[in-house]
Amino acid sequence: MNSQHFQTPIEYLKGVGLTRAEVLKKELNIHTFADLLKHFPYKYIDRTRFYKIKDIQPDLPYVQVLARLVSKEMMGEKHTKRLVAQAKDDTGIIELVWFQGIKWVEKSLVPGQVYVLFGKPGFFNGKAQMAHPEIEPYNPKAPQQRGALTLQPAYNSTEKLKQFSLDSKGLQKLIAALLDQYAREIHENLPAYVLNRFKLAGRAESYRNIHFPNDAAQLHEAVLRLKFEELFFLQLKLLKNKLTRTAKFKGNVFGTVGHYFNEFYHHKLPFELTDPQKKVLKEIRVDTQRGVQMNRLLQGDVGSGKTVVALMSMLIAIDNGFQTCIMAPTEILANQHYQTIKSLVGDDFVELALLTGSVPQKKRRVIHEQLEDGTLKILIGTHALIEDKVQYKNLGLVVIDEQHRFGVEQRAKLWRKNIIPPHVLVMTATPIPRTLAMTLYGDLDVSVIDQLPAGRKPIETKHFYDAQRLRMFGFMKQEIAKGRQVYVVYPLIQESEKLDLKNLIDGTEVMSREFPLPQFRISVVHGKMAAADKDFEMQRFIKGETQIMVATTVIEVGVNVPNASVMIIENAERFGLSQLHQLRGRVGRGAEQSYCILMTGQKLSADGRVRINTMVKTNNGFEIAEIDMQLRGPGNIEGTQQSGVLDLKIADLTTDQELLTKVRKCVEDLLAADPQLALPEHQILHQSPQEKNGGLSWDKIS
Ligand code: ADP
Ligand code: MG
């Protein structure tokens, strides 16, 4: 498809025209010949197999039946007029019904003749039935009915399209016509040695065979080739971006490790680093010495010790005369980072400050001055710290907590904060599957902390049905008696906000009856409260004045209360896996054994059950992320929504992980050997820019 032809507007294809073109654009986003060619079948109907009538079930897809016509009869009047026929094989009888074109069909049906029937079976009065089947006389000499098509493609269509005769069949005809006319012009776009090494089918034949395969093997080869191609050009684009950026932006060189780092490491760090923590520090160390800007994503579960790693990297920056900052998505989180870091480094060790929206003007001015003259070494805050009026003397490293809450825009803004852009370390506690990271953050380097510090007691997770509520109350009392605090969380889902609030209020009432004053005190926090009230309630809990915090998911990010050791999640079946895992991460922060209790109704959907069981079974965020992706598909994973990267036509990040890993490696090797794509065998990669990105919109990629 290097040819211009494939960018031709779809109305110019024979058999389309303006009206149908409009509908194709609106309904299927098909604008050009290429778009149509990439409207791949969503399934294939196996025309090599004949069903026995007795084996027909109500919810089978399209089936093919070989049966002898025994009768035909016109029935009903006017509106109810229909043609009903009976056909039988050696196992039973099937009824065939037509409501339209019945005169013509009636004429063509010959009782006694054996037919190949093809259609979606249904049941009526307990009898197998088929409405408007495709029907043709059986010819034993041509066992493959319908020409050579043994696997018949089925295409997604819509009601609207059907009105314009563009049902699956209609689309199939258009695609067949397109291929007949232009298949010759689909040129290869992968280097020959890549095709050989991975035993890939040619491009033109793959496009033909994915639509009209002769057999399953051929289909498999076509699919593999086209998936490979899609992933290949995606990775090529991402990795080339990375190369270009590396070439374009110089990076600050953190050449030495000095006073700050050493002092902290030898005299202040209260524990031994875990192996993954050490490994990540080394990676950052290497990155920041090369004179190239670092863009690194650090993934690790809540509590895995990302903050310490970030702090130590910052100390290295400071050792080299640079300033650093940490940016958090909320004030509460910024505040917590500030407290954590302050207590880790102690007083009078390094100049640090907190900058959020609620810092008073006067103090803010001082901070601004100290940033500009370089006295301030560590600034911690919300996005307030990248406002234009905040100027640094020499910003060397930026740490961003919680990747997906910061847009590309904001990251770009940071880069402009210094002549040489600062190194960027992005931390996220929402692990995403490796393949997703490779694609979504394909132009970042990824580090992983996949091990919790030693001695941490894993959170115990239990599943209770609503009927076991008394047991749950008993458990809460037992823990509170030990001096612990408890979260009770209700779901908050936009569409039913009112109902959710009611759930929370009812729940709170039940709680206050079960846990009465003066012995017990309860904090309540929900999204409809004024910020000041929310904060007040939160603070009471943080200070230990209340033992129970009833809340909607507003506590998902934020609060770190080490004394809280029980997380109760109401209607747990209504939460997604990653959300459940995030919520669970609110406990298990102290030395005590912590618990997470998932409350659900008796009835659970299949997916709901998998989610609950997964939570009970594992505490590992990466494992959970994998299962989440299997359940929901890559496009629904938190943080991926606006990403054009996942707009894949044929590859599937859930099932094609192995292929993606191979492709990524292939592209890495290719670029390592030939970064400019200058070698003769790579000239093929320069052709046709529209084609290369496979129709994806690259401007959406960070
Ligand atoms: P994260 O930011 O990944 O959620 P933190 O860096 O906040 O995790 O660490 C969680 C807690 O564990 C903190 O109290 C921290 O001091 C502690 N911690 C971090 N690393 C270690 C370690 N190697 N050994 C023991 N405790 C650690
Ligand atoms: Mg943290």
PDB file of C-alpha atoms and ligand atoms in Angstrom, residues 269-275 277 298-310 337 340 343-344 401-402 427-429 449 451-456 560 562 585-586 588-590, ligand 1:
ATOM      1  CA  LEU A 269      19.322   5.613  56.340  1.00  0.00           C
ATOM      2  CA  PRO A 270      17.642   3.548  59.036  1.00  0.00           C
ATOM      3  CA  PHE A 271      17.513   0.287  57.105  1.00  0.00           C
ATOM      4  CA  GLU A 272      19.259  -1.853  54.533  1.00  0.00           C
ATOM      5  CA  LEU A 273      18.052  -1.206  50.977  1.00  0.00           C
ATOM      6  CA  THR A 274      16.306  -4.075  49.258  1.00  0.00           C
ATOM      7  CA  ASP A 275      17.983  -5.591  46.196  1.00  0.00           C
ATOM      8  CA  GLN A 277      16.081  -0.635  45.416  1.00  0.00           C
ATOM      9  CA  LEU A 298       9.818   3.664  38.366  1.00  0.00           C
ATOM     10  CA  GLN A 299       7.081   1.165  39.074  1.00  0.00           C
ATOM     11  CA  GLY A 300       6.545  -0.398  42.442  1.00  0.00           C
ATOM     12  CA  ASP A 301       3.731  -1.274  44.757  1.00  0.00           C
ATOM     13  CA  VAL A 302       2.725   1.013  47.560  1.00  0.00           C
ATOM     14  CA  GLY A 303       5.245   0.603  50.350  1.00  0.00           C
ATOM     15  CA  SER A 304       7.940  -0.893  48.156  1.00  0.00           C
ATOM     16  CA  GLY A 305      10.223   2.015  48.986  1.00  0.00           C
ATOM     17  CA  LYS A 306      10.175   4.241  45.945  1.00  0.00           C
ATOM     18  CA  THR A 307      10.385   7.446  47.948  1.00  0.00           C
ATOM     19  CA  VAL A 308      13.711   6.527  49.512  1.00  0.00           C
ATOM     20  CA  VAL A 309      15.148   5.729  46.111  1.00  0.00           C
ATOM     21  CA  ALA A 310      13.895   9.051  44.816  1.00  0.00           C
ATOM     22  CA  HIS A 337       6.303  13.430  51.020  1.00  0.00           C
ATOM     23  CA  THR A 340       8.577  11.665  55.163  1.00  0.00           C
ATOM     24  CA  SER A 343      12.045  12.897  58.997  1.00  0.00           C
ATOM     25  CA  LEU A 344      14.429  10.813  56.886  1.00  0.00           C
ATOM     26  CA  ASP A 401       4.809  10.838  41.785  1.00  0.00           C
ATOM     27  CA  GLU A 402       1.887   9.005  40.163  1.00  0.00           C
ATOM     28  CA  MET A 427       7.086   7.040  40.056  1.00  0.00           C
ATOM     29  CA  THR A 428       3.902   5.067  39.919  1.00  0.00           C
ATOM     30  CA  ALA A 429       2.305   2.745  42.425  1.00  0.00           C
ATOM     31  CA  ILE A 449      10.801  -2.529  42.493  1.00  0.00           C
ATOM     32  CA  GLN A 451       9.884  -6.749  46.367  1.00  0.00           C
ATOM     33  CA  LEU A 452       8.730  -5.276  49.651  1.00  0.00           C
ATOM     34  CA  PRO A 453      11.226  -4.472  52.404  1.00  0.00           C
ATOM     35  CA  ALA A 454      11.998  -7.459  54.593  1.00  0.00           C
ATOM     36  CA  GLY A 455      10.010  -8.025  57.739  1.00  0.00           C
ATOM     37  CA  ARG A 456       6.879  -6.468  56.322  1.00  0.00           C
ATOM     38  CA  ASN A 560      -0.873   7.517  55.322  1.00  0.00           C
ATOM     39  CA  PRO A 562       0.392   3.608  59.896  1.00  0.00           C
ATOM     40  CA  GLY A 585      -2.396  -0.349  49.996  1.00  0.00           C
ATOM     41  CA  ARG A 586      -3.743   2.163  52.525  1.00  0.00           C
ATOM     42  CA  GLY A 588      -0.058  -2.466  55.990  1.00  0.00           C
ATOM     43  CA  ARG A 589       2.055   0.615  56.571  1.00  0.00           C
ATOM     44  CA  GLY A 590       2.899  -0.005  60.190  1.00  0.00           C
TER      45      GLY A 590
HETATM   46  P1  ADP B   1       6.422   3.881  48.312  1.00  0.00           P
HETATM   47  O1  ADP B   1       6.729   5.307  48.016  1.00  0.00           O
HETATM   48  O2  ADP B   1       6.972   2.950  47.303  1.00  0.00           O
HETATM   49  O3  ADP B   1       4.998   3.639  48.607  1.00  0.00           O
HETATM   50  P2  ADP B   1       7.954   4.419  50.607  1.00  0.00           P
HETATM   51  O4  ADP B   1       9.209   4.849  50.002  1.00  0.00           O
HETATM   52  O5  ADP B   1       7.029   5.450  51.133  1.00  0.00           O
HETATM   53  O6  ADP B   1       7.178   3.481  49.629  1.00  0.00           O
HETATM   54  O7  ADP B   1       8.298   3.363  51.729  1.00  0.00           O
HETATM   55  C1  ADP B   1       7.325   2.824  52.558  1.00  0.00           C
HETATM   56  C2  ADP B   1       7.878   2.646  53.951  1.00  0.00           C
HETATM   57  O8  ADP B   1       8.888   1.661  53.952  1.00  0.00           O
HETATM   58  C3  ADP B   1       8.524   3.901  54.466  1.00  0.00           C
HETATM   59  O9  ADP B   1       8.214   4.015  55.835  1.00  0.00           O
HETATM   60  C4  ADP B   1       9.994   3.660  54.263  1.00  0.00           C
HETATM   61  O10 ADP B   1      10.773   4.362  55.187  1.00  0.00           O
HETATM   62  C5  ADP B   1      10.115   2.176  54.454  1.00  0.00           C
HETATM   63  N1  ADP B   1      11.188   1.553  53.699  1.00  0.00           N
HETATM   64  C6  ADP B   1      11.606   1.871  52.471  1.00  0.00           C
HETATM   65  N2  ADP B   1      12.619   1.091  52.078  1.00  0.00           N
HETATM   66  C7  ADP B   1      12.849   0.233  53.084  1.00  0.00           C
HETATM   67  C8  ADP B   1      13.781  -0.834  53.302  1.00  0.00           C
HETATM   68  N3  ADP B   1      14.672  -1.171  52.376  1.00  0.00           N
HETATM   69  N4  ADP B   1      13.737  -1.505  54.473  1.00  0.00           N
HETATM   70  C9  ADP B   1      12.830  -1.171  55.413  1.00  0.00           C
HETATM   71  N5  ADP B   1      11.936  -0.178  55.286  1.00  0.00           N
HETATM   72  C10 ADP B   1      11.934   0.523  54.145  1.00  0.00           C
END
